PDB file of N, CA and C in Angstrom:
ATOM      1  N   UNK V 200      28.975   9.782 -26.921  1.00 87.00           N
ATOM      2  CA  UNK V 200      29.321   8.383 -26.751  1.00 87.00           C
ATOM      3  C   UNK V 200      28.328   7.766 -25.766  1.00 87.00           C
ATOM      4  N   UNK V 201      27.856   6.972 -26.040  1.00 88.00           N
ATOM      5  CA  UNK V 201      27.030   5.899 -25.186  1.00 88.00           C
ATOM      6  C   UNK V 201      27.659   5.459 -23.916  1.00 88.00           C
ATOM      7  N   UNK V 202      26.882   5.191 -23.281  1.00 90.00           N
ATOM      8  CA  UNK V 202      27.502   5.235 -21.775  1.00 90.00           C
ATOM      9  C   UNK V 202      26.662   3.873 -21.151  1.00 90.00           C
ATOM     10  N   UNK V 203      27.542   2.321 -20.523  1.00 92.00           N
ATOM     11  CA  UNK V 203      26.549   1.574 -20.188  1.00 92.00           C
ATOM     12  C   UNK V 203      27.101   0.935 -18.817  1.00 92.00           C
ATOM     13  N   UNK V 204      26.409   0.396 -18.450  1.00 92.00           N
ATOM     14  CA  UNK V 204      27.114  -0.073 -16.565  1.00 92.00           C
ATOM     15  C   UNK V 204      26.434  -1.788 -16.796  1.00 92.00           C
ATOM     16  N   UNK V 205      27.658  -2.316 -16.840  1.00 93.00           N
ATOM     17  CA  UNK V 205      27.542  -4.141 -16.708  1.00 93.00           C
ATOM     18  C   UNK V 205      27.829  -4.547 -14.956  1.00 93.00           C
ATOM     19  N   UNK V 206      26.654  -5.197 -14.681  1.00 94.00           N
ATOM     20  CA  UNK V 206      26.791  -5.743 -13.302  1.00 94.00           C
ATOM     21  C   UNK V 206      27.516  -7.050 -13.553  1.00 94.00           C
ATOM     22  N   UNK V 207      28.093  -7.940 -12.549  1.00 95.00           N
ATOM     23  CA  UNK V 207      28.792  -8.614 -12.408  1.00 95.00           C
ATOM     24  C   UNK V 207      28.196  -9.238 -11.255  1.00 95.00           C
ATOM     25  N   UNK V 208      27.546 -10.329 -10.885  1.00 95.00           N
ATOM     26  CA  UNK V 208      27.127 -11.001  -9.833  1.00 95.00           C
ATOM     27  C   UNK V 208      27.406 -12.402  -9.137  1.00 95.00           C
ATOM     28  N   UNK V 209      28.148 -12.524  -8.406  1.00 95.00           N
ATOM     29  CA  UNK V 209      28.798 -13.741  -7.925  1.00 95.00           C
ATOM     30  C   UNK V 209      29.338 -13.993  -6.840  1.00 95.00           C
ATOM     31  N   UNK V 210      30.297 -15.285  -6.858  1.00 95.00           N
ATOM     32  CA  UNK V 210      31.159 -15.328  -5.314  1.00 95.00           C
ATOM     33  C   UNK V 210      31.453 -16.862  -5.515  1.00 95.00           C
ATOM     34  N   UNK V 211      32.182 -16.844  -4.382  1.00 97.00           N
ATOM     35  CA  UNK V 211      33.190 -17.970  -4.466  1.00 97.00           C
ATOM     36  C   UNK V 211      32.753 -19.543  -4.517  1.00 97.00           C
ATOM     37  N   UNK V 212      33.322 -20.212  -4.443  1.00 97.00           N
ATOM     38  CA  UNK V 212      32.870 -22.258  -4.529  1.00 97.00           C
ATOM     39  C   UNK V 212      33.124 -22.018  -2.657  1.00 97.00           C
ATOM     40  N   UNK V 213      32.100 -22.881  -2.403  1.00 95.00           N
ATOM     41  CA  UNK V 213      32.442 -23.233  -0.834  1.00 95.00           C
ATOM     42  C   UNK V 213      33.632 -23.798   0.330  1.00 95.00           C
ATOM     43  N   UNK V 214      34.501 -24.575  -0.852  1.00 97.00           N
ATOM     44  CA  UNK V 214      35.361 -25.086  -0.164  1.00 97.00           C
ATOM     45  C   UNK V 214      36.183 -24.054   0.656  1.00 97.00           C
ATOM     46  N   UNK V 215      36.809 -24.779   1.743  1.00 98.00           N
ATOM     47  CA  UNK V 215      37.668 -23.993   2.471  1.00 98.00           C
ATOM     48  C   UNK V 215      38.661 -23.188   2.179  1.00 98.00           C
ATOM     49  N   UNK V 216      39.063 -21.938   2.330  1.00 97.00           N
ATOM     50  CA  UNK V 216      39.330 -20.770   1.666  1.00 97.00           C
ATOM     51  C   UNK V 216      39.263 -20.596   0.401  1.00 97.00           C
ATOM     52  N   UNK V 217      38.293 -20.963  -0.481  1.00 98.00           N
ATOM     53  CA  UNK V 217      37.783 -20.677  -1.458  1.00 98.00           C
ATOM     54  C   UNK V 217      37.759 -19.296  -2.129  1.00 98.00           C
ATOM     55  N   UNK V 218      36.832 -18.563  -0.880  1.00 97.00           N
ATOM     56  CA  UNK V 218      36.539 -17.152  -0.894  1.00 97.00           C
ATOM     57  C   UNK V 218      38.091 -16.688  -0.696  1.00 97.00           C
ATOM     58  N   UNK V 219      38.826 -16.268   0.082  1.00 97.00           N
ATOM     59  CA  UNK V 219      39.671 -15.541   0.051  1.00 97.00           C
ATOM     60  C   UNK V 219      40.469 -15.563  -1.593  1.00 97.00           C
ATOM     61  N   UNK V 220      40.969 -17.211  -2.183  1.00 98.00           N
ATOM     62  CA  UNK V 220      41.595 -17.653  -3.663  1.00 98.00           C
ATOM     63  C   UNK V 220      40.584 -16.863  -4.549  1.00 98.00           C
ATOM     64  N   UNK V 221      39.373 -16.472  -4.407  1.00 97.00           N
ATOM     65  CA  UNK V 221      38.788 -16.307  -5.207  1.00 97.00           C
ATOM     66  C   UNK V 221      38.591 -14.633  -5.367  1.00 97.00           C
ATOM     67  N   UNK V 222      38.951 -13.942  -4.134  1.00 97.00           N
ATOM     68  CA  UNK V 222      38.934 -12.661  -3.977  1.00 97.00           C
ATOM     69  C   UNK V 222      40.412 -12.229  -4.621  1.00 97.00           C
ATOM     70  N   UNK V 223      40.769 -12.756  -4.153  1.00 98.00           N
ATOM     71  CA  UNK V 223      42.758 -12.545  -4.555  1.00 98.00           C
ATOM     72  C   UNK V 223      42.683 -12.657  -6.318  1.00 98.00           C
ATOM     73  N   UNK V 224      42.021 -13.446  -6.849  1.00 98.00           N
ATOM     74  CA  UNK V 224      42.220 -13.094  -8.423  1.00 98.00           C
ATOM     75  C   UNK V 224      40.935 -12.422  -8.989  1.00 98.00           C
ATOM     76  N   UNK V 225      40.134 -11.849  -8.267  1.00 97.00           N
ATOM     77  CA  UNK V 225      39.253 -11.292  -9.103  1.00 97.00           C
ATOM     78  C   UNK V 225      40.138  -9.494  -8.556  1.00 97.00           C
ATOM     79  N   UNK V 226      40.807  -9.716  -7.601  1.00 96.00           N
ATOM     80  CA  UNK V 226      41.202  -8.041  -7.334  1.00 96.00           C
ATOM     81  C   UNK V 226      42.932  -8.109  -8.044  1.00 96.00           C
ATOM     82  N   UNK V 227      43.236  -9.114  -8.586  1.00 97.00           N
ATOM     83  CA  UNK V 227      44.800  -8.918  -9.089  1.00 97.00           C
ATOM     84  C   UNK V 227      44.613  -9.415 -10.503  1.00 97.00           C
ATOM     85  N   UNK V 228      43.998 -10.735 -10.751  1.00 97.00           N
ATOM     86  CA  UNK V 228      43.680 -10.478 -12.225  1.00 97.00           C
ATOM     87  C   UNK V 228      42.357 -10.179 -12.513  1.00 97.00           C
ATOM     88  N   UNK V 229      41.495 -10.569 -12.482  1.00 96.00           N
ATOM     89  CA  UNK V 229      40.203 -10.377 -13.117  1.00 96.00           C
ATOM     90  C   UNK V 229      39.741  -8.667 -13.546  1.00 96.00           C
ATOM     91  N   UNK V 230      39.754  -8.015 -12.633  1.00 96.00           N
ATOM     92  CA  UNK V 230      39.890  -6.293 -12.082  1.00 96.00           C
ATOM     93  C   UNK V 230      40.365  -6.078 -13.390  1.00 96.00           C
ATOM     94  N   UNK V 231      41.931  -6.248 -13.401  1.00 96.00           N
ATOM     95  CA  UNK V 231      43.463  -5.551 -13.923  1.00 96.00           C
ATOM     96  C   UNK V 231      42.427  -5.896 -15.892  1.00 96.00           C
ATOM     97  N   UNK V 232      42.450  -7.583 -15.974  1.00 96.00           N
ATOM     98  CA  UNK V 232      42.106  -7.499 -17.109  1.00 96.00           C
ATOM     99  C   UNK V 232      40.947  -6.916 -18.074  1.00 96.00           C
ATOM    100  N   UNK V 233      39.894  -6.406 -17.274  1.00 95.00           N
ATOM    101  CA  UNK V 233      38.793  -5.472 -18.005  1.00 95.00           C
ATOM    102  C   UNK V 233      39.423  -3.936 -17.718  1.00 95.00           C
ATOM    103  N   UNK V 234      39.936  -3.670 -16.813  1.00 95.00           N
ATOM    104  CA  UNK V 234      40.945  -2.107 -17.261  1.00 95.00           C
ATOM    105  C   UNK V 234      41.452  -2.053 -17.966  1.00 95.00           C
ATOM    106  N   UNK V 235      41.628  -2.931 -18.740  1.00 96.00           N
ATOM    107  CA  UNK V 235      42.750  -2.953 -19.821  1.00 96.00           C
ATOM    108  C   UNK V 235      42.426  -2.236 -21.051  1.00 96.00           C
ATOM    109  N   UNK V 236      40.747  -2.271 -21.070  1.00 97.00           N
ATOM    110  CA  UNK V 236      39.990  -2.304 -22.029  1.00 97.00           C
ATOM    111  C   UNK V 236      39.330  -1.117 -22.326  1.00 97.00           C
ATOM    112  N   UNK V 237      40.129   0.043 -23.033  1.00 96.00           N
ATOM    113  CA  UNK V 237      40.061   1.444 -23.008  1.00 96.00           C
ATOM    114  C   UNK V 237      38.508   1.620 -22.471  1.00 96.00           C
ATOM    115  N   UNK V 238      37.629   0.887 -23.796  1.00 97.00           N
ATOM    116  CA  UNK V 238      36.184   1.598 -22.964  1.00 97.00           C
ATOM    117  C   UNK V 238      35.819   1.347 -21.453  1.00 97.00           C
ATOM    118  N   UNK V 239      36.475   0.705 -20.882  1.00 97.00           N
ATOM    119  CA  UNK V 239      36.060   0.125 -19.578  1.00 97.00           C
ATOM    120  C   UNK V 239      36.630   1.322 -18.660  1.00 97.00           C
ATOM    121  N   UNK V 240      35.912   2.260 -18.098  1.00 96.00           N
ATOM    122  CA  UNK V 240      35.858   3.488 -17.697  1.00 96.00           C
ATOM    123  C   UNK V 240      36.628   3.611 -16.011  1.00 96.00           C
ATOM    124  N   UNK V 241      35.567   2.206 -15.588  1.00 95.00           N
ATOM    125  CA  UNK V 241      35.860   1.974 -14.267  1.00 95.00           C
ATOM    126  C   UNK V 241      35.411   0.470 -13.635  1.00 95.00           C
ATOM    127  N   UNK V 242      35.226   0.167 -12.980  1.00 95.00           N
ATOM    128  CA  UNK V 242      35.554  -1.396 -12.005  1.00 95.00           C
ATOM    129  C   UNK V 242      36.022  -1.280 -10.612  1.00 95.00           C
ATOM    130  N   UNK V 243      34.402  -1.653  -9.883  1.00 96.00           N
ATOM    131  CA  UNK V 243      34.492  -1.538  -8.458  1.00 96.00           C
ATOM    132  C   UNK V 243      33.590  -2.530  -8.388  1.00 96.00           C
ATOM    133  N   UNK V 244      33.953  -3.173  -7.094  1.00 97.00           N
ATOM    134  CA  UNK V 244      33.595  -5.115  -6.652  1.00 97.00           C
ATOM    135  C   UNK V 244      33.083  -4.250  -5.164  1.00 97.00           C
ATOM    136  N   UNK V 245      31.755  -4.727  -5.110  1.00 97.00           N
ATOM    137  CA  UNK V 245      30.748  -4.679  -3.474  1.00 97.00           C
ATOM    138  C   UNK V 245      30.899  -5.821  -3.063  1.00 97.00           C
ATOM    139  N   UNK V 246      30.958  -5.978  -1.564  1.00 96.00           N
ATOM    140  CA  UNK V 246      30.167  -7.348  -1.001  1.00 96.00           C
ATOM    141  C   UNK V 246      28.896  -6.798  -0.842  1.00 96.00           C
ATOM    142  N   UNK V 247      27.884  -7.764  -0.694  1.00 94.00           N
ATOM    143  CA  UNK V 247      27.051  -7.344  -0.719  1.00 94.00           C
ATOM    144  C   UNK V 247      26.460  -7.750   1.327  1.00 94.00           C
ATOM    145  N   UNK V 248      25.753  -6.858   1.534  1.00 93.00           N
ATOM    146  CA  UNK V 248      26.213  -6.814   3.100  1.00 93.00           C
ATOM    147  C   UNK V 248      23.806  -7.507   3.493  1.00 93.00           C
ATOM    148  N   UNK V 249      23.068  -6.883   2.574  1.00 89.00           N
ATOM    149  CA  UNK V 249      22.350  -7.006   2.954  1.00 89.00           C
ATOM    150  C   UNK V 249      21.717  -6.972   1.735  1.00 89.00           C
ATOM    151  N   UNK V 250      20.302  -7.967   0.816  1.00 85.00           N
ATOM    152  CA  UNK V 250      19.699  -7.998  -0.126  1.00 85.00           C
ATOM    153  C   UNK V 250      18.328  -8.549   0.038  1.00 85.00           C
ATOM    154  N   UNK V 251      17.521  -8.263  -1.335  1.00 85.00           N
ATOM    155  CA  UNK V 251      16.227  -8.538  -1.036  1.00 85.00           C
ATOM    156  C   UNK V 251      16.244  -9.620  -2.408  1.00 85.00           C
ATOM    157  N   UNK V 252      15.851 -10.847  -2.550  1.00 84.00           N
ATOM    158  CA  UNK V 252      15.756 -11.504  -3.594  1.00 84.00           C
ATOM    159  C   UNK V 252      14.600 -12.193  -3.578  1.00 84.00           C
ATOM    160  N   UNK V 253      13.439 -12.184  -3.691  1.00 89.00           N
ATOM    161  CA  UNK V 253      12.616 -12.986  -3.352  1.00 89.00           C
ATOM    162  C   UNK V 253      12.421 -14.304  -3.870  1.00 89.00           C
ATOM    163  N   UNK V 254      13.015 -15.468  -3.644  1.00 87.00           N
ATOM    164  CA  UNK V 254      12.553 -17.032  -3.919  1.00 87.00           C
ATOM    165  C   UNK V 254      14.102 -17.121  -4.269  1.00 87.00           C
ATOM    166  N   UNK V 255      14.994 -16.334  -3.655  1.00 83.00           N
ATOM    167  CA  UNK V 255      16.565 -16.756  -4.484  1.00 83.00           C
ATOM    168  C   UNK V 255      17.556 -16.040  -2.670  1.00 83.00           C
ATOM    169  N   UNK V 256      18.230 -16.780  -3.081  1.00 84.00           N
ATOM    170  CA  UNK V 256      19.697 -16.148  -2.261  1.00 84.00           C
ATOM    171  C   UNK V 256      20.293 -14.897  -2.914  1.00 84.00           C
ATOM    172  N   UNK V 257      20.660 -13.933  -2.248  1.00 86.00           N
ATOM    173  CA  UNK V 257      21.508 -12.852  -2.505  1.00 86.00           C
ATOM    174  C   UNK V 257      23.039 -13.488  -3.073  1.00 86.00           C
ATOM    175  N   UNK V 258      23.920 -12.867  -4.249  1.00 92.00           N
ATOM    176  CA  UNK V 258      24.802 -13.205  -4.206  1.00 92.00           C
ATOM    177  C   UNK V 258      26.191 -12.234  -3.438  1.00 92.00           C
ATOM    178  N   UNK V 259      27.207 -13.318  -3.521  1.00 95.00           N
ATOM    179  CA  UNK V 259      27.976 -11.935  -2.205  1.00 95.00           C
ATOM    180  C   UNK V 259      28.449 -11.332  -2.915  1.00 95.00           C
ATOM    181  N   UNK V 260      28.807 -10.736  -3.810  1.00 96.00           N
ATOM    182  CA  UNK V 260      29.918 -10.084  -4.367  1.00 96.00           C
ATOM    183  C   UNK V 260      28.845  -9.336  -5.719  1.00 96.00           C
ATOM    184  N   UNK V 261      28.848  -7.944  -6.029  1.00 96.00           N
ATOM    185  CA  UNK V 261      28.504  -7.603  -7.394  1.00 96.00           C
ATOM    186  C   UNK V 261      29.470  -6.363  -7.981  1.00 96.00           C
ATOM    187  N   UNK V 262      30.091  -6.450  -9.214  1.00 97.00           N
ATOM    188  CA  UNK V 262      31.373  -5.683  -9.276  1.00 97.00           C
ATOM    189  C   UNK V 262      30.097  -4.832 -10.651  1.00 97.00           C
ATOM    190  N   UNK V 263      30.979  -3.470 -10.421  1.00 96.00           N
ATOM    191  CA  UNK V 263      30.125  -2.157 -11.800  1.00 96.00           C
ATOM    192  C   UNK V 263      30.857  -2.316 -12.432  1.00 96.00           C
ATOM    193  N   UNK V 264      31.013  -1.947 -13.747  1.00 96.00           N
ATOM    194  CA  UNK V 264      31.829  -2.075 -14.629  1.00 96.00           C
ATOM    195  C   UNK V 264      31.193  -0.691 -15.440  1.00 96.00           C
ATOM    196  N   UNK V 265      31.722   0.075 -15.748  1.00 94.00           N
ATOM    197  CA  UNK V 265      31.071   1.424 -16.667  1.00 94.00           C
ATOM    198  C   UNK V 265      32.019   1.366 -17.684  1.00 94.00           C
ATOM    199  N   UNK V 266      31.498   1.529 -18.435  1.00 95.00           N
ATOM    200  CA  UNK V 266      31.745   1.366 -20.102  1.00 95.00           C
ATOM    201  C   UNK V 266      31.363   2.003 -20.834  1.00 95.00           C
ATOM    202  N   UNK V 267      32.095   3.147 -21.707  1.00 94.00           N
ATOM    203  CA  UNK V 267      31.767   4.192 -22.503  1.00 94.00           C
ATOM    204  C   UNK V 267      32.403   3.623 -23.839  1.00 94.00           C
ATOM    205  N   UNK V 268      31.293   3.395 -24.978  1.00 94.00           N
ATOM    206  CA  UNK V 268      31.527   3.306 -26.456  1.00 94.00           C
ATOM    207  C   UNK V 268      30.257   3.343 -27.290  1.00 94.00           C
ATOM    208  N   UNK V 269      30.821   3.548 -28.629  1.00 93.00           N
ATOM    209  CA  UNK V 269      30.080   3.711 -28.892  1.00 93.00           C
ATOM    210  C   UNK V 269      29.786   2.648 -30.508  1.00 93.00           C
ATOM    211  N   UNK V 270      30.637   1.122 -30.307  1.00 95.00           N
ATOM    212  CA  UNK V 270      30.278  -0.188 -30.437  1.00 95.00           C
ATOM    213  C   UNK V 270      30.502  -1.020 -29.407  1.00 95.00           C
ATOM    214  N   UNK V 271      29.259  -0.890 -28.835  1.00 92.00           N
ATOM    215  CA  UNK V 271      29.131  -2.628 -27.707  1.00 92.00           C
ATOM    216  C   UNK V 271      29.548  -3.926 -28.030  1.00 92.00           C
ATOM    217  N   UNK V 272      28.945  -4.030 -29.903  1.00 93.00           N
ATOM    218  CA  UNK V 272      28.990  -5.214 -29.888  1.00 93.00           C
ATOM    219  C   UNK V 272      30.799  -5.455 -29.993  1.00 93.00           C
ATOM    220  N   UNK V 273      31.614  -4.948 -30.236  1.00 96.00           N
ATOM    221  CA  UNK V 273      33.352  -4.864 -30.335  1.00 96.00           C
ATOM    222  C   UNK V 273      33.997  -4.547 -29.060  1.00 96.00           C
ATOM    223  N   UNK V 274      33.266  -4.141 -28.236  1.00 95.00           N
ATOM    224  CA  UNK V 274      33.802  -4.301 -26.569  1.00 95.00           C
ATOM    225  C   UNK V 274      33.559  -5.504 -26.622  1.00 95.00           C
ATOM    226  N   UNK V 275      32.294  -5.860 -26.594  1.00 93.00           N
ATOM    227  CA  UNK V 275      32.066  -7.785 -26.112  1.00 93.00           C
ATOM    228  C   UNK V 275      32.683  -8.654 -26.499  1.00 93.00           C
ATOM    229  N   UNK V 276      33.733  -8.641 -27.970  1.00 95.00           N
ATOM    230  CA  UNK V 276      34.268  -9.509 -28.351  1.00 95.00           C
ATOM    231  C   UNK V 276      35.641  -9.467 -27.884  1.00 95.00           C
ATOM    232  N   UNK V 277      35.888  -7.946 -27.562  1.00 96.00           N
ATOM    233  CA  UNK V 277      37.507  -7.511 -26.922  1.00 96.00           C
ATOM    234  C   UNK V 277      37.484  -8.154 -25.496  1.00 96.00           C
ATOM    235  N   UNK V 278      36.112  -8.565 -24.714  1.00 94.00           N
ATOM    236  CA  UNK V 278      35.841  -8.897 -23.449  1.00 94.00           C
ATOM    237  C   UNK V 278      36.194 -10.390 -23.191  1.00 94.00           C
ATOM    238  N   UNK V 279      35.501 -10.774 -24.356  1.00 93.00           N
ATOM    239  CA  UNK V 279      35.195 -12.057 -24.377  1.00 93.00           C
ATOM    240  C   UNK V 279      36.708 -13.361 -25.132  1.00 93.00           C
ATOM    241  N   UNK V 280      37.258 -12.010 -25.714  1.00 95.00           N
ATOM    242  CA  UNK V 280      38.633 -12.650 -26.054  1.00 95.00           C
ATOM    243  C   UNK V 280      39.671 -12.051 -24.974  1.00 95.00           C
ATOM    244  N   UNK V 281      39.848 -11.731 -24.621  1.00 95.00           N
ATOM    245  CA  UNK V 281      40.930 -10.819 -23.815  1.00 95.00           C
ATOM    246  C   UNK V 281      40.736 -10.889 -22.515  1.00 95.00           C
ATOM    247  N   UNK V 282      39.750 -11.093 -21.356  1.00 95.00           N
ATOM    248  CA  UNK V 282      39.587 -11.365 -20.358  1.00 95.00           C
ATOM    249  C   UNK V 282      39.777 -12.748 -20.124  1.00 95.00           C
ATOM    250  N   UNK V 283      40.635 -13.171 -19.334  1.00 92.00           N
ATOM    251  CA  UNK V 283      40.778 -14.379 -18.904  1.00 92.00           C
ATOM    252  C   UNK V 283      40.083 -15.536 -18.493  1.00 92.00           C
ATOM    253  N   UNK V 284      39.709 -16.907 -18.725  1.00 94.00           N
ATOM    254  CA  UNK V 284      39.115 -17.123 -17.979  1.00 94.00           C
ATOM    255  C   UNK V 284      38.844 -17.066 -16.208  1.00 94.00           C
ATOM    256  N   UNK V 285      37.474 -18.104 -15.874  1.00 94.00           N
ATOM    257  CA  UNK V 285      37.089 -17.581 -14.291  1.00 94.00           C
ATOM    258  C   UNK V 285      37.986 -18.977 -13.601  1.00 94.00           C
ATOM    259  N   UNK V 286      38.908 -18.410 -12.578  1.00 97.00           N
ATOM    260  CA  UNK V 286      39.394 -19.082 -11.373  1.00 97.00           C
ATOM    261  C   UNK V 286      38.148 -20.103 -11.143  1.00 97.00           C
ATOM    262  N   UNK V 287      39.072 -21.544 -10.630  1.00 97.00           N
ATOM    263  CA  UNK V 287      38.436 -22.489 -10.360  1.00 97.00           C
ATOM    264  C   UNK V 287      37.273 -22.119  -9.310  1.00 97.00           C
ATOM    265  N   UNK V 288      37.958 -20.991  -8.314  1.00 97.00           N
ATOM    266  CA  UNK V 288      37.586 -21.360  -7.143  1.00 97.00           C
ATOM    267  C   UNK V 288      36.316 -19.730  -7.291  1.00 97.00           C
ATOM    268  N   UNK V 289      35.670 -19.264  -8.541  1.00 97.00           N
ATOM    269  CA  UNK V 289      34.483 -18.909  -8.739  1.00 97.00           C
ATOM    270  C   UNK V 289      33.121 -19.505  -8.929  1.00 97.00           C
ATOM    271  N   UNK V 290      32.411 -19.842  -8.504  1.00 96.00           N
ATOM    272  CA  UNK V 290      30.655 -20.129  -8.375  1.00 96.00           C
ATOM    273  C   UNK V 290      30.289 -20.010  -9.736  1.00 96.00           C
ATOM    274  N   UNK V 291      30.286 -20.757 -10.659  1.00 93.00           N
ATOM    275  CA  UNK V 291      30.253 -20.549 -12.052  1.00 93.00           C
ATOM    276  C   UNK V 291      28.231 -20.447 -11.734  1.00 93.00           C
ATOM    277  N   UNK V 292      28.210 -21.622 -11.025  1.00 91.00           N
ATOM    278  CA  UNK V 292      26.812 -21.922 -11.102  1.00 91.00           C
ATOM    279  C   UNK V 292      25.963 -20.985 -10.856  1.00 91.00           C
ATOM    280  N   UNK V 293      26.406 -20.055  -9.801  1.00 87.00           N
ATOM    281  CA  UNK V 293      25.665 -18.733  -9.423  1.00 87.00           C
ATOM    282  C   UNK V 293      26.365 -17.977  -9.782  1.00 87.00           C
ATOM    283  N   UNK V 294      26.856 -17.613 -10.716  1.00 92.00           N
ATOM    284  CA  UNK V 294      27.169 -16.382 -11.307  1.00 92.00           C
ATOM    285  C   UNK V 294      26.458 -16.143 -12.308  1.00 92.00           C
ATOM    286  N   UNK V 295      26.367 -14.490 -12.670  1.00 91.00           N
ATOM    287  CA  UNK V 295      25.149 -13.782 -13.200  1.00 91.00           C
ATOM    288  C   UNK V 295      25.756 -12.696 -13.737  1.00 91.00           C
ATOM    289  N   UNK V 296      25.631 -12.043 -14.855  1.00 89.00           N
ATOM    290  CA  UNK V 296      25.505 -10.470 -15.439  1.00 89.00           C
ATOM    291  C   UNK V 296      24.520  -9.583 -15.747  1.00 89.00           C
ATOM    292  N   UNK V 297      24.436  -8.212 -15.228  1.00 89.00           N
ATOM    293  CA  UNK V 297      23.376  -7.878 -16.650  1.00 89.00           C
ATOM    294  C   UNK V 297      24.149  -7.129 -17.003  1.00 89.00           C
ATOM    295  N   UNK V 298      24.326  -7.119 -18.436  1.00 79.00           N
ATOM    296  CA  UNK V 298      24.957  -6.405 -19.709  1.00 79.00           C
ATOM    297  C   UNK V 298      24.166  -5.560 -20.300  1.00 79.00           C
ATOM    298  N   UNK V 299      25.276  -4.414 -20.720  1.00 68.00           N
ATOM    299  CA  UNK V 299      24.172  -3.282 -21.478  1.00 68.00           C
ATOM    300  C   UNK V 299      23.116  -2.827 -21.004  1.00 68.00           C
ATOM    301  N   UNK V 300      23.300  -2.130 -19.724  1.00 73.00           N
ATOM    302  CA  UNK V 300      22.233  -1.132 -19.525  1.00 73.00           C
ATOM    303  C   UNK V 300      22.851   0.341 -20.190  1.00 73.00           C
ATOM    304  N   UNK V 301      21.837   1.158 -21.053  1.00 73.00           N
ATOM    305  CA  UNK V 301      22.371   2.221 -21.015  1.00 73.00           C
ATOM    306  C   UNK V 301      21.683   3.189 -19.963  1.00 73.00           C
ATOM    307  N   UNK V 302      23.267   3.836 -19.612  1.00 69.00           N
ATOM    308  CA  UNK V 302      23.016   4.882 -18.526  1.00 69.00           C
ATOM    309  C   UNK V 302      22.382   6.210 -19.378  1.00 69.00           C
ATOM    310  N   UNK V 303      21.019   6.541 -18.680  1.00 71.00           N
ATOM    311  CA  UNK V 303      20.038   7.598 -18.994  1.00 71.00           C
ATOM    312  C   UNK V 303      20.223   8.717 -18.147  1.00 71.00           C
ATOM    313  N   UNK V 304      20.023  10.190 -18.733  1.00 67.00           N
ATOM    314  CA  UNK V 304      19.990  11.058 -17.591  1.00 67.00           C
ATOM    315  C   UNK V 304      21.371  11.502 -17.329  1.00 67.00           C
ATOM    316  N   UNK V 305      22.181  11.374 -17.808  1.00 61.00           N
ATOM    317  CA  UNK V 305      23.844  11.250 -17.565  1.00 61.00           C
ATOM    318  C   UNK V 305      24.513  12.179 -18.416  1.00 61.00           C
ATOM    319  N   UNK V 306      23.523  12.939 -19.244  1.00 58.00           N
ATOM    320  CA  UNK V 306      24.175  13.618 -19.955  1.00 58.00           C
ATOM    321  C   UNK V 306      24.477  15.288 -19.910  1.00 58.00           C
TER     322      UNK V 306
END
């Protein structure tokens, strides 16, 4: 089975406690609803404490997502229907993925 790790890159809208509303549903719903999702292996959220971006801001928050299948393209649609939408109080504007890396060497 194919084995792939989706980054997740983001963080909250600025307003005042923003970040905390925005931590509270990405760790009670957001989390809960890609576990749901047999291939979705695992799901762990970093702050990010220190980064190198050159000509860009670091974002605070990047969550792993490991994902074992062996159709991507039918996870993405189980993802993309079944995951909820993003809380107001997420940074739509700076938010970022990379999708589908396959993990090499892992076997």
């Amino acid at each position: 089975m194919a084995k792939y790790l989706m980054l997740a890159l983001n963080g909250p809208t600025s307003g005042e406690g923003d970040e905390e509303r925005c931590n509270r549903w990405y760790e009670d719903v957001h989390m809960p609803d890609f576990r749901k999702i047999d291939a979705v292996k695992s799901a762990r959220r970093y702050q990010v404490v220190r980064g190198n971006l050159p000509g860009m801001e670091a974002w605070p928050y990047v969550t792993a997502y490991e994902i074992d299948t062996d159709d991507l393209v039918a996870v993405s649609k189980r993802l993309a229907t079944e995951v909820g939408p993003a809380h107001p109080t997420m940074d739509r504007e700076r938010s970022a993925h990379i999708w589908a890396i396959q993990i090499s060497g892992d076997d």
